[in-house]
Amino acid sequence: MSSQLIALLFDGLIETLVMVGVSGGIGALFGIPLGVILILTDRGGILQSLTVNRVLGLAINAARSTPFIILMVAIIPFTRLVAGTSIGTAAAIVPLTIAAIPFIARLVETALREVPSGLIEAADAMGATPLQIVVKVLLPEALPGIIAGLTITFVSLIGYSAMAGAVGGGGLGDIGIRYGYQRFLPEVMLAVVLVLIVFVQGVQSAGDRLVRKLSHR
Amino acid sequence: MIELHSITKRFDTPSGGVEALRNVSLQIRQGEIFGVIGRSGAGKSTLIRVINLLERPDDGGKVIVAGRDLTALPYSELRVARRDIGMIFQHFNLLSARSVFDNVALPLELRGESKAAIKAKVEPLLELVGLADKAGQYPAQLSGGQKQRVGIARALATDPKVLLCDEATSALDPETTEQILKLIKDIRDRLNLTVVLITHEMAVVKEIADRVAVMEQGRIIEQGETFEVFTRPQHATTRSFVADLIGFDLPPALQKRLAVQPAANARLWRILFTGPHADEPVIAELSRNLGLDLNILHGRIDEIQGRPFGVMVVQARGDEAKLIAAKSWLAGKQLTVEELEDVIAIDRAAV
């Protein structure tokens, strides 16, 4: 393998890392609270409000049912507003984040649903406030599930980030398409795929290890 | 200590409304262990949840704990008031992500106690429930009995005046159940707590309750001193609860045999041994002094709340005069005698 190719792959890997890391991070920042709100406002939740729940659920479903490639193109004006440009890695982070938020919200909702209702009842009986129930009971108890969900999110984002190549987003996927596919360099394609496999493998097992460490069930 | 006034609680379900509680009123005294027994669906879970307003009764109901009307409190004050009411659960409801120590610390954290204050409170509590050496372990590493001990320590962390036990021993084996009940009783004696426990097991009530209420279809159908309810059950449901433990009813095989081969010249008596003469050699005296033939068919002697109690079914053979004399002699000993001929007659008709 030429040193040129290695440098190319290294740059691609860094770009992918930045795209996935930033969009996943910001996605979690917004997605986790949304997941919490979904649970709290649901029927039988401690802050039941079916209107809020339904509107939020609808918005999340709409965002999730839009194919990523379409979402990316559709929100270009918004991307330009936020990132100042509609091409490049920074521009790719905007649609990736928008895609990650509802994804994470649903996964967090599912993880929170696994927390036995008896624990919430117990905290309620101790005189906990709704905020205390979220911070002291719901989130810590669901943490392994949330981490598992975030791991899935990161792996999915790696796949999405390849599509970001279509808007000049950079990253490994972009390299694979431009060099491997369009310029027909099978060894580059193979190298990209191998790096992605190792990368995904690494993310998944790091996530699994963290879940095991946090889970005391 | 606890007063419930005309509590009604309706739940709306897809198949229409269900009245879980129907105009229930109850008074529970300071320092007593009050048992509530009923089959599943009788409303007892709702009843215990009304005491700390996890379930709010329908309009008109009032819940007064330690002299304070909880139903009139705004939510923020209710939360503070709940610290006076500890609660333990059938499935323990411990936080799996927290160690034993941190589980017990939780209610104190919620109250905003300092780390030092929490440590000073939690350690003696773990000592009290016998888990001082398990402080660093997680609930998943504990047995059911140990988990409930953690639950008890947690419930006591805020120095409550009342301890609510929601089927607290129903997930435990009989031996562990006994240990946990002993612990609850011990804690009541030591801390002068008022304990309310709901259960579907009469054995639990018999073991520790001072008074008991029997529930059916959202109503309290019978209540009183545990000994009285056990020895003189008034309601059919109560009777059936008590039957297994006390041995009121004849075993089916024996009942059938008596139905098929009625003994001539003999009476079937059920004698209840309560009161001051319960532990005297009554049967021997009857036989010796009145010359009756007594055949003991079935019986059980037990102790409820430290008082002896027994049931014995005997076949008494002798002439009419002797039998009548025997019955009045037994009545003089304050023992209750019931003729069982009726029970047998029904069975005989069936055969």
Coordinates of C-alpha atoms in Angstrom, one line a residue:
Chain A
M1 CA 0.0 0.0 0.0
S2 CA 1.4 3.3 -1.0
S3 CA 2.0 6.0 1.6
Q4 CA -0.2 8.3 -0.4
L5 CA -3.1 5.9 0.0
I6 CA -2.4 5.6 3.7
A7 CA -2.4 9.4 4.1
L8 CA -5.7 9.5 2.1
L9 CA -7.3 6.9 4.3
F10 CA -6.0 8.6 7.4
D11 CA -7.5 11.9 6.4
G12 CA -10.8 10.2 5.5
L13 CA -10.9 8.4 8.9
I14 CA -10.3 11.6 10.8
E15 CA -13.1 13.3 8.8
T16 CA -15.4 10.4 9.4
L17 CA -14.5 10.5 13.1
V18 CA -15.3 14.2 13.3
M19 CA -18.6 13.9 11.4
V20 CA -19.8 11.0 13.4
G21 CA -18.4 12.2 16.7
V22 CA -19.8 15.7 16.5
S23 CA -23.2 14.8 15.0
G24 CA -23.6 11.9 17.5
G25 CA -22.6 14.1 20.4
I26 CA -24.9 16.9 19.5
G27 CA -27.6 14.4 18.6
A28 CA -27.4 12.9 22.1
L29 CA -27.5 16.3 23.6
F30 CA -30.9 16.9 22.0
G31 CA -32.1 13.3 21.6
I32 CA -31.8 12.2 25.2
P33 CA -34.0 15.0 26.6
L34 CA -36.5 14.3 23.8
G35 CA -36.5 10.6 24.7
V36 CA -37.1 11.6 28.4
I37 CA -39.9 14.0 27.4
L38 CA -41.5 11.2 25.3
I39 CA -41.6 8.9 28.3
L40 CA -42.7 11.5 30.9
T41 CA -45.6 12.7 28.7
D42 CA -46.8 9.3 27.6
R43 CA -50.0 7.7 29.1
G44 CA -49.3 6.9 32.7
G45 CA -46.1 8.9 32.7
I46 CA -45.3 11.2 35.6
L47 CA -46.0 14.3 33.6
Q48 CA -48.6 12.8 31.3
S49 CA -49.6 15.2 28.5
L50 CA -50.8 13.3 25.5
T51 CA -50.9 16.4 23.2
V52 CA -47.2 17.1 23.7
N53 CA -46.5 13.4 23.4
R54 CA -48.4 13.0 20.1
V55 CA -47.0 16.2 18.5
L56 CA -43.4 15.2 19.4
G57 CA -43.9 11.7 18.3
L58 CA -45.2 12.8 15.0
A59 CA -42.3 15.2 14.4
I60 CA -39.9 12.4 15.3
N61 CA -41.5 9.9 13.0
A62 CA -41.6 12.4 10.1
A63 CA -37.8 13.1 10.5
R64 CA -37.1 9.4 10.8
S65 CA -39.1 8.4 7.7
T66 CA -37.3 10.9 5.5
P67 CA -34.5 9.1 3.6
F68 CA -31.2 10.5 4.7
I69 CA -30.1 11.5 1.2
I70 CA -33.3 13.5 0.7
L71 CA -33.1 15.0 4.2
M72 CA -29.6 16.2 3.4
V73 CA -30.6 17.9 0.2
A74 CA -33.9 19.3 1.6
I75 CA -32.3 21.1 4.5
I76 CA -29.4 22.7 2.5
P77 CA -30.7 26.2 3.2
F78 CA -30.8 25.4 6.9
T79 CA -27.3 23.9 6.7
R80 CA -26.0 27.0 5.0
L81 CA -27.5 29.1 7.8
V82 CA -25.8 27.0 10.5
A83 CA -22.5 26.0 9.0
G84 CA -22.1 28.9 6.6
T85 CA -21.6 26.5 3.7
S86 CA -23.4 23.6 2.1
I87 CA -20.4 21.6 1.2
G88 CA -17.6 19.9 3.2
T89 CA -17.4 18.1 6.5
A90 CA -18.8 20.9 8.6
A91 CA -21.8 21.1 6.3
A92 CA -22.3 17.3 6.5
I93 CA -22.5 17.4 10.2
V94 CA -25.8 19.4 10.1
P95 CA -28.0 16.8 8.4
L96 CA -26.2 14.0 10.2
T97 CA -27.1 15.7 13.5
I98 CA -30.7 16.3 12.4
A99 CA -31.0 12.6 11.5
A100 CA -29.4 11.5 14.7
I101 CA -31.7 13.4 17.1
P102 CA -34.9 11.5 16.4
F103 CA -33.1 8.2 16.1
I104 CA -31.5 8.7 19.5
A105 CA -34.8 10.0 21.0
R106 CA -36.6 6.8 20.1
L107 CA -33.7 4.6 21.3
V108 CA -33.6 6.5 24.6
E109 CA -37.4 6.2 24.9
T110 CA -37.1 2.4 24.5
A111 CA -34.3 2.2 27.0
L112 CA -36.3 4.3 29.6
R113 CA -39.3 2.1 29.0
E114 CA -37.3 -0.8 30.3
V115 CA -37.0 0.8 33.8
P116 CA -39.5 -1.0 36.0
S117 CA -42.4 1.2 36.9
G118 CA -42.0 0.1 40.5
L119 CA -38.8 2.1 40.8
I120 CA -40.6 5.2 39.8
E121 CA -43.4 4.4 42.2
A122 CA -40.8 3.9 45.0
A123 CA -39.1 7.2 44.3
D124 CA -42.6 8.9 44.2
A125 CA -43.4 7.4 47.6
M126 CA -40.1 8.8 48.9
G127 CA -41.2 12.3 47.9
A128 CA -39.0 12.7 44.8
T129 CA -39.7 15.6 42.4
P130 CA -40.2 14.7 38.7
L131 CA -36.7 16.1 38.0
Q132 CA -35.2 14.0 40.8
I133 CA -37.0 10.9 39.4
V134 CA -35.4 11.6 36.0
V135 CA -31.9 12.3 37.2
K136 CA -31.7 9.9 40.1
V137 CA -33.8 7.0 38.9
L138 CA -34.7 6.9 35.2
L139 CA -31.4 8.0 33.6
P140 CA -29.1 6.0 35.8
E141 CA -31.2 2.9 35.6
A142 CA -31.5 3.2 31.8
L143 CA -27.9 4.1 31.3
P144 CA -26.7 0.7 30.0
G145 CA -29.6 0.7 27.5
I146 CA -28.9 4.3 26.5
I147 CA -25.2 3.5 25.9
A148 CA -26.3 0.5 23.8
G149 CA -28.6 2.8 21.8
L150 CA -25.9 5.4 21.3
T151 CA -23.6 2.6 20.0
I152 CA -26.2 1.7 17.4
T153 CA -26.5 5.4 16.6
F154 CA -22.8 5.8 16.0
V155 CA -22.6 2.7 13.8
S156 CA -25.6 4.0 11.8
L157 CA -24.0 7.4 11.5
I158 CA -20.9 5.9 10.0
G159 CA -23.1 4.5 7.3
Y160 CA -24.9 7.8 6.8
S161 CA -21.6 9.7 6.7
A162 CA -20.7 7.7 3.6
M163 CA -23.7 9.3 1.9
A164 CA -22.5 12.7 3.0
G165 CA -19.8 12.2 0.4
A166 CA -22.5 13.0 -2.1
V167 CA -22.5 16.6 -0.9
G168 CA -18.7 16.8 -0.7
G169 CA -18.8 15.9 3.0
G170 CA -15.5 14.0 2.9
G171 CA -14.7 11.0 5.0
L172 CA -14.1 7.4 4.3
G173 CA -17.3 6.8 2.3
D174 CA -16.4 9.8 0.1
I175 CA -13.0 8.3 -0.6
G176 CA -14.6 4.9 -1.4
I177 CA -17.0 6.5 -3.9
R178 CA -14.6 8.9 -5.6
Y179 CA -11.5 6.7 -5.8
G180 CA -12.8 3.2 -5.5
Y181 CA -16.0 3.5 -7.6
Q182 CA -15.7 6.5 -9.9
R183 CA -12.0 6.1 -10.7
F184 CA -12.3 2.3 -10.5
L185 CA -9.5 1.6 -8.0
P186 CA -10.6 -1.6 -6.3
E187 CA -7.7 -1.7 -3.9
V188 CA -8.8 1.7 -2.5
M189 CA -12.4 0.5 -2.2
L190 CA -11.2 -2.6 -0.4
A191 CA -9.0 -0.6 1.9
V192 CA -11.9 1.8 2.7
V193 CA -14.2 -1.1 3.5
L194 CA -11.6 -2.8 5.7
V195 CA -11.0 0.4 7.7
L196 CA -14.7 0.8 8.1
I197 CA -15.1 -2.8 9.3
V198 CA -12.4 -2.3 11.9
F199 CA -13.9 1.0 12.9
V200 CA -17.4 -0.2 13.3
Q201 CA -16.1 -3.3 15.1
G202 CA -14.2 -1.1 17.5
V203 CA -17.2 1.2 18.2
Q204 CA -19.4 -1.8 18.8
S205 CA -17.1 -3.6 21.2
A206 CA -16.2 -0.4 23.0
G207 CA -20.0 0.2 23.4
D208 CA -20.6 -3.4 24.5
R209 CA -17.8 -3.2 27.1
L210 CA -19.2 0.0 28.5
V211 CA -22.7 -1.5 28.8
R212 CA -21.3 -4.6 30.6
K213 CA -19.4 -2.4 33.0
L214 CA -22.4 -0.2 33.8
S215 CA -25.0 -2.9 34.0
H216 CA -25.6 -4.4 37.4
R217 CA -28.7 -6.3 36.7
Chain B
M1 CA -52.3 7.5 63.4
I2 CA -53.9 6.8 60.1
E3 CA -57.5 7.6 59.3
L4 CA -59.2 6.9 56.1
H5 CA -62.6 8.5 55.7
S6 CA -65.1 7.3 53.0
I7 CA -62.5 6.4 50.4
T8 CA -63.8 5.5 47.0
K9 CA -61.6 4.9 44.0
R10 CA -62.8 4.3 40.6
F11 CA -60.5 3.3 37.7
D12 CA -61.6 3.8 34.1
T13 CA -60.7 0.8 32.0
P14 CA -61.5 0.1 28.3
S15 CA -64.2 -2.3 29.5
G16 CA -65.8 0.3 31.7
G17 CA -65.2 1.6 35.2
V18 CA -64.0 -0.5 38.1
E19 CA -64.5 0.4 41.7
A20 CA -61.4 -0.7 43.4
L21 CA -62.5 0.8 46.7
R22 CA -66.0 1.4 47.8
N23 CA -66.5 3.8 50.7
V24 CA -63.8 2.4 52.9
S25 CA -63.2 3.9 56.3
L26 CA -60.5 2.7 58.6
Q27 CA -58.6 3.8 61.7
I28 CA -55.1 2.5 62.4
R29 CA -53.7 3.2 65.8
Q30 CA -50.2 4.5 66.6
G31 CA -47.7 1.7 67.1
E32 CA -49.8 -1.2 65.9
I33 CA -49.2 -3.6 63.1
F34 CA -52.3 -3.6 61.0
G35 CA -52.9 -6.3 58.4
V36 CA -55.1 -6.0 55.4
I37 CA -55.9 -9.3 53.8
G38 CA -57.8 -10.1 50.6
R39 CA -57.6 -12.0 47.4
S40 CA -56.1 -10.4 44.3
G41 CA -58.5 -7.8 43.0
A42 CA -60.0 -7.1 46.4
G43 CA -58.7 -3.6 46.5
K44 CA -55.9 -4.0 49.1
S45 CA -53.1 -2.7 46.8
T46 CA -55.2 0.4 46.0
L47 CA -55.9 0.8 49.7
I48 CA -52.3 0.9 50.8
R49 CA -51.4 3.2 47.9
V50 CA -54.1 5.6 49.1
I51 CA -52.4 6.0 52.4
N52 CA -49.5 7.9 50.9
L53 CA -51.6 9.2 48.0
L54 CA -49.8 7.2 45.3
E55 CA -53.5 6.7 44.4
R56 CA -55.6 9.8 45.1
P57 CA -59.1 8.8 46.3
D58 CA -62.2 10.2 44.4
D59 CA -63.8 13.3 45.7
G60 CA -65.1 13.2 49.3
G61 CA -62.4 10.8 50.6
K62 CA -60.0 12.0 53.3
V63 CA -56.6 10.5 54.3
I64 CA -55.2 11.7 57.6
V65 CA -51.8 10.5 58.6
A66 CA -50.2 11.7 61.8
G67 CA -52.9 14.3 62.3
R68 CA -52.4 15.8 58.8
D69 CA -55.0 15.7 56.1
L70 CA -52.9 14.6 53.1
T71 CA -55.7 15.0 50.7
A72 CA -55.8 18.7 51.4
L73 CA -52.0 19.3 50.8
P74 CA -50.7 20.8 47.6
Y75 CA -48.3 18.5 45.7
S76 CA -45.1 20.2 47.0
E77 CA -46.2 19.7 50.6
L78 CA -47.4 16.2 50.0
R79 CA -43.9 15.3 48.8
V80 CA -42.5 16.4 52.1
A81 CA -45.3 14.6 54.0
R82 CA -44.4 11.4 52.3
R83 CA -41.1 11.3 54.1
D84 CA -43.1 10.4 57.2
I85 CA -44.3 7.3 55.4
G86 CA -41.9 4.6 54.5
M87 CA -42.9 1.9 52.0
I88 CA -41.6 -1.5 51.0
F89 CA -42.7 -3.5 48.0
Q90 CA -43.3 -7.1 46.9
H91 CA -40.6 -6.8 44.2
F92 CA -38.3 -4.7 46.4
N93 CA -38.0 -1.9 43.8
L94 CA -34.3 -1.4 44.4
L95 CA -32.2 0.6 41.9
S96 CA -30.1 -1.9 40.1
A97 CA -27.4 0.7 39.2
R98 CA -26.9 1.7 42.9
S99 CA -25.0 -0.3 45.6
V100 CA -26.8 -1.3 48.7
F101 CA -25.4 1.7 50.5
D102 CA -26.5 4.1 47.8
N103 CA -30.0 2.6 47.6
V104 CA -30.5 3.3 51.3
A105 CA -29.0 6.7 50.8
L106 CA -31.4 7.6 48.0
P107 CA -34.3 9.1 50.1
L108 CA -31.7 11.1 52.0
E109 CA -30.1 12.4 48.7
L110 CA -33.6 13.4 47.6
R111 CA -33.9 15.4 50.7
G112 CA -30.6 17.1 50.0
E113 CA -28.6 15.7 53.0
S114 CA -24.9 16.1 53.1
K115 CA -22.6 13.2 52.4
A116 CA -21.5 13.0 56.0
A117 CA -25.1 13.1 57.3
I118 CA -26.0 10.3 54.8
K119 CA -23.1 8.1 55.9
A120 CA -24.0 8.7 59.6
K121 CA -27.6 7.6 58.8
V122 CA -27.1 4.7 56.4
E123 CA -24.5 2.8 58.3
P124 CA -26.5 2.2 61.5
L125 CA -29.5 1.3 59.3
L126 CA -27.5 -1.4 57.4
E127 CA -26.4 -2.6 60.8
L128 CA -30.0 -2.7 62.0
V129 CA -31.1 -4.9 59.1
G130 CA -28.0 -7.1 59.3
L131 CA -26.4 -6.0 56.0
A132 CA -23.4 -4.0 57.2
D133 CA -21.1 -6.2 55.3
K134 CA -23.0 -5.9 52.0
A135 CA -22.9 -2.1 51.7
G136 CA -20.8 -2.2 48.5
Q137 CA -22.7 -4.9 46.7
Y138 CA -25.4 -4.4 44.1
P139 CA -29.0 -5.7 44.4
A140 CA -28.4 -8.3 41.7
Q141 CA -25.9 -10.0 44.0
L142 CA -28.3 -10.3 46.9
S143 CA -30.9 -12.9 47.8
G144 CA -34.6 -12.0 47.9
G145 CA -34.5 -11.7 51.7
Q146 CA -31.4 -9.5 51.6
K147 CA -33.1 -7.3 49.0
Q148 CA -36.1 -6.8 51.2
R149 CA -33.8 -5.9 54.1
V150 CA -32.3 -3.2 51.9
G151 CA -35.8 -2.1 51.1
I152 CA -36.6 -1.9 54.8
A153 CA -33.5 0.1 55.5
R154 CA -34.3 2.5 52.7
A155 CA -37.8 2.9 53.9
L156 CA -36.5 3.8 57.4
A157 CA -33.9 6.3 56.2
T158 CA -36.1 9.3 56.7
D159 CA -37.3 8.3 60.1
P160 CA -40.9 7.7 59.1
K161 CA -43.8 7.4 61.5
V162 CA -45.5 4.8 59.3
L163 CA -44.2 1.8 57.4
L164 CA -46.4 0.5 54.5
C165 CA -45.7 -3.0 53.4
D166 CA -47.1 -3.9 50.1
E167 CA -47.1 -7.7 49.8
A168 CA -43.6 -7.4 51.3
T169 CA -43.0 -11.1 51.7
S170 CA -45.1 -12.5 48.9
A171 CA -42.0 -13.1 46.7
L172 CA -40.1 -14.8 49.5
D173 CA -39.9 -18.4 50.6
P174 CA -41.5 -19.3 54.0
E175 CA -38.3 -19.3 56.0
T176 CA -37.2 -15.9 54.7
T177 CA -40.8 -14.6 55.1
E178 CA -40.6 -15.5 58.8
Q179 CA -37.2 -13.7 59.2
I180 CA -38.5 -10.5 57.4
L181 CA -41.7 -10.5 59.5
K182 CA -39.6 -10.9 62.6
L183 CA -37.5 -8.0 61.5
I184 CA -40.5 -5.8 60.9
K185 CA -41.9 -6.6 64.3
D186 CA -38.6 -6.0 65.9
I187 CA -38.3 -2.6 64.2
R188 CA -41.9 -1.7 65.2
D189 CA -41.0 -2.5 68.8
R190 CA -37.8 -0.6 68.7
L191 CA -38.9 2.5 66.8
N192 CA -42.6 2.5 67.8
L193 CA -43.6 2.6 64.1
T194 CA -47.1 2.1 62.9
V195 CA -47.1 -0.7 60.3
V196 CA -49.7 -1.4 57.7
L197 CA -49.2 -4.5 55.7
I198 CA -51.3 -6.0 52.9
T199 CA -51.1 -9.6 52.0
H200 CA -53.0 -12.5 50.6
E201 CA -51.4 -14.9 53.0
M202 CA -53.3 -15.5 56.3
A203 CA -50.1 -16.9 57.8
V204 CA -48.4 -13.4 57.5
V205 CA -51.3 -11.8 59.4
K206 CA -51.3 -14.5 62.0
E207 CA -47.6 -14.1 62.5
I208 CA -47.4 -10.4 63.2
A209 CA -50.7 -8.4 62.9
D210 CA -52.3 -7.0 66.0
R211 CA -55.4 -6.2 64.1
V212 CA -56.7 -7.2 60.7
A213 CA -59.1 -6.1 58.1
V214 CA -60.5 -8.5 55.5
M215 CA -61.3 -7.0 52.1
E216 CA -63.5 -8.2 49.3
Q217 CA -64.7 -6.4 46.2
G218 CA -63.4 -3.0 47.4
R219 CA -65.0 -3.2 50.8
I220 CA -63.8 -4.1 54.3
I221 CA -66.1 -7.0 55.2
E222 CA -64.6 -7.7 58.6
Q223 CA -62.1 -6.3 61.0
G224 CA -60.9 -6.7 64.5
E225 CA -58.2 -8.1 66.8
T226 CA -56.3 -10.8 64.9
F227 CA -57.2 -13.4 67.5
E228 CA -60.9 -12.6 67.4
V229 CA -61.0 -12.6 63.6
F230 CA -59.2 -15.9 63.5
T231 CA -61.2 -17.7 66.2
R232 CA -64.6 -16.2 65.4
P233 CA -64.6 -15.4 61.7
Q234 CA -68.0 -14.0 60.8
H235 CA -67.9 -13.8 57.0
A236 CA -67.6 -16.7 54.6
T237 CA -64.5 -15.2 52.9
T238 CA -62.8 -14.7 56.3
R239 CA -63.7 -18.3 57.2
S240 CA -62.1 -19.6 54.0
F241 CA -58.9 -17.5 54.7
V242 CA -58.7 -18.9 58.2
A243 CA -59.8 -22.4 57.4
D244 CA -56.4 -23.6 56.0
L245 CA -54.5 -22.3 59.0
I246 CA -56.9 -23.2 61.7
G247 CA -58.4 -26.5 60.5
F248 CA -62.0 -25.5 60.9
D249 CA -63.1 -27.8 58.1
L250 CA -62.8 -31.6 58.1
P251 CA -60.5 -33.0 55.5
P252 CA -62.6 -34.0 52.4
A253 CA -61.8 -37.7 52.7
L254 CA -63.0 -37.8 56.4
Q255 CA -66.1 -35.9 55.5
K256 CA -67.0 -38.3 52.8
R257 CA -66.4 -41.3 55.1
L258 CA -68.7 -39.8 57.8
A259 CA -71.3 -39.1 55.2
V260 CA -71.3 -42.7 54.0
Q261 CA -71.2 -44.4 57.3
P262 CA -73.0 -42.3 59.9
A263 CA -72.3 -43.6 63.4
A264 CA -75.4 -44.5 65.3
N265 CA -75.9 -42.8 68.6
A266 CA -73.0 -40.4 68.0
R267 CA -72.7 -36.7 67.6
L268 CA -70.1 -34.8 65.7
W269 CA -68.8 -31.8 67.6
R270 CA -66.4 -29.1 66.7
I271 CA -64.9 -27.7 69.9
L272 CA -63.1 -24.4 69.8
F273 CA -60.5 -24.0 72.4
T274 CA -60.1 -20.4 73.4
G275 CA -60.2 -18.5 76.6
P276 CA -58.8 -19.3 80.0
H277 CA -59.5 -23.0 79.9
A278 CA -58.0 -23.6 76.4
D279 CA -55.0 -25.5 77.7
E280 CA -56.8 -27.8 80.2
P281 CA -57.2 -31.5 79.6
V282 CA -60.8 -31.1 78.6
I283 CA -61.2 -34.2 76.5
A284 CA -59.8 -36.5 79.2
E285 CA -62.1 -34.9 81.8
L286 CA -65.2 -35.3 79.6
S287 CA -64.5 -38.9 79.1
R288 CA -63.6 -39.7 82.7
N289 CA -66.2 -37.6 84.5
L290 CA -69.2 -38.0 82.1
G291 CA -68.4 -41.4 80.8
L292 CA -68.6 -40.4 77.1
D293 CA -66.7 -42.1 74.3
L294 CA -64.8 -39.5 72.5
N295 CA -63.1 -40.2 69.2
I296 CA -60.9 -37.4 68.0
L297 CA -61.2 -37.1 64.3
H298 CA -59.4 -34.0 63.5
G299 CA -57.7 -31.1 65.3
R300 CA -55.2 -28.4 65.4
I301 CA -53.7 -26.5 68.2
D302 CA -51.9 -23.2 67.5
E303 CA -51.0 -19.9 69.0
I304 CA -52.2 -16.6 67.7
Q305 CA -50.7 -13.4 69.0
G306 CA -49.3 -15.4 71.9
R307 CA -52.7 -16.8 72.9
P308 CA -53.4 -20.6 72.6
F309 CA -56.1 -21.6 70.2
G310 CA -57.3 -24.9 69.1
V311 CA -60.0 -26.6 67.0
M312 CA -60.9 -30.2 67.6
V313 CA -63.5 -32.3 65.8
V314 CA -64.7 -35.2 68.0
Q315 CA -67.2 -37.9 67.7
A316 CA -69.1 -38.2 71.0
R317 CA -70.9 -41.4 71.7
G318 CA -73.3 -41.8 74.7
D319 CA -76.9 -41.5 75.6
E320 CA -78.8 -38.2 75.1
A321 CA -78.6 -37.0 78.7
K322 CA -74.9 -37.5 78.9
L323 CA -74.4 -35.6 75.7
I324 CA -76.5 -32.7 76.8
A325 CA -74.6 -32.6 80.1
A326 CA -71.3 -32.7 78.3
K327 CA -72.3 -29.7 76.1
S328 CA -73.3 -27.6 79.1
W329 CA -70.1 -28.6 80.9
L330 CA -68.0 -27.4 77.9
A331 CA -70.0 -24.2 77.8
G332 CA -69.1 -23.7 81.4
K333 CA -65.5 -23.9 80.4
Q334 CA -66.1 -21.1 77.9
L335 CA -65.4 -23.4 75.1
T336 CA -67.5 -23.2 72.0
V337 CA -69.2 -26.4 70.8
E338 CA -70.8 -26.7 67.3
E339 CA -72.8 -29.6 66.0
L340 CA -71.4 -30.7 62.7
E341 CA -74.4 -32.8 61.8
D342 CA -75.6 -30.2 59.4
V343 CA -72.4 -30.2 57.4
I344 CA -72.5 -34.0 57.2
A345 CA -76.1 -34.0 56.3
I346 CA -75.5 -31.9 53.2
D347 CA -72.8 -34.2 52.2
R348 CA -74.9 -37.3 52.8
A349 CA -77.6 -35.8 50.5
A350 CA -75.0 -35.4 47.8
V351 CA -73.8 -39.0 48.2

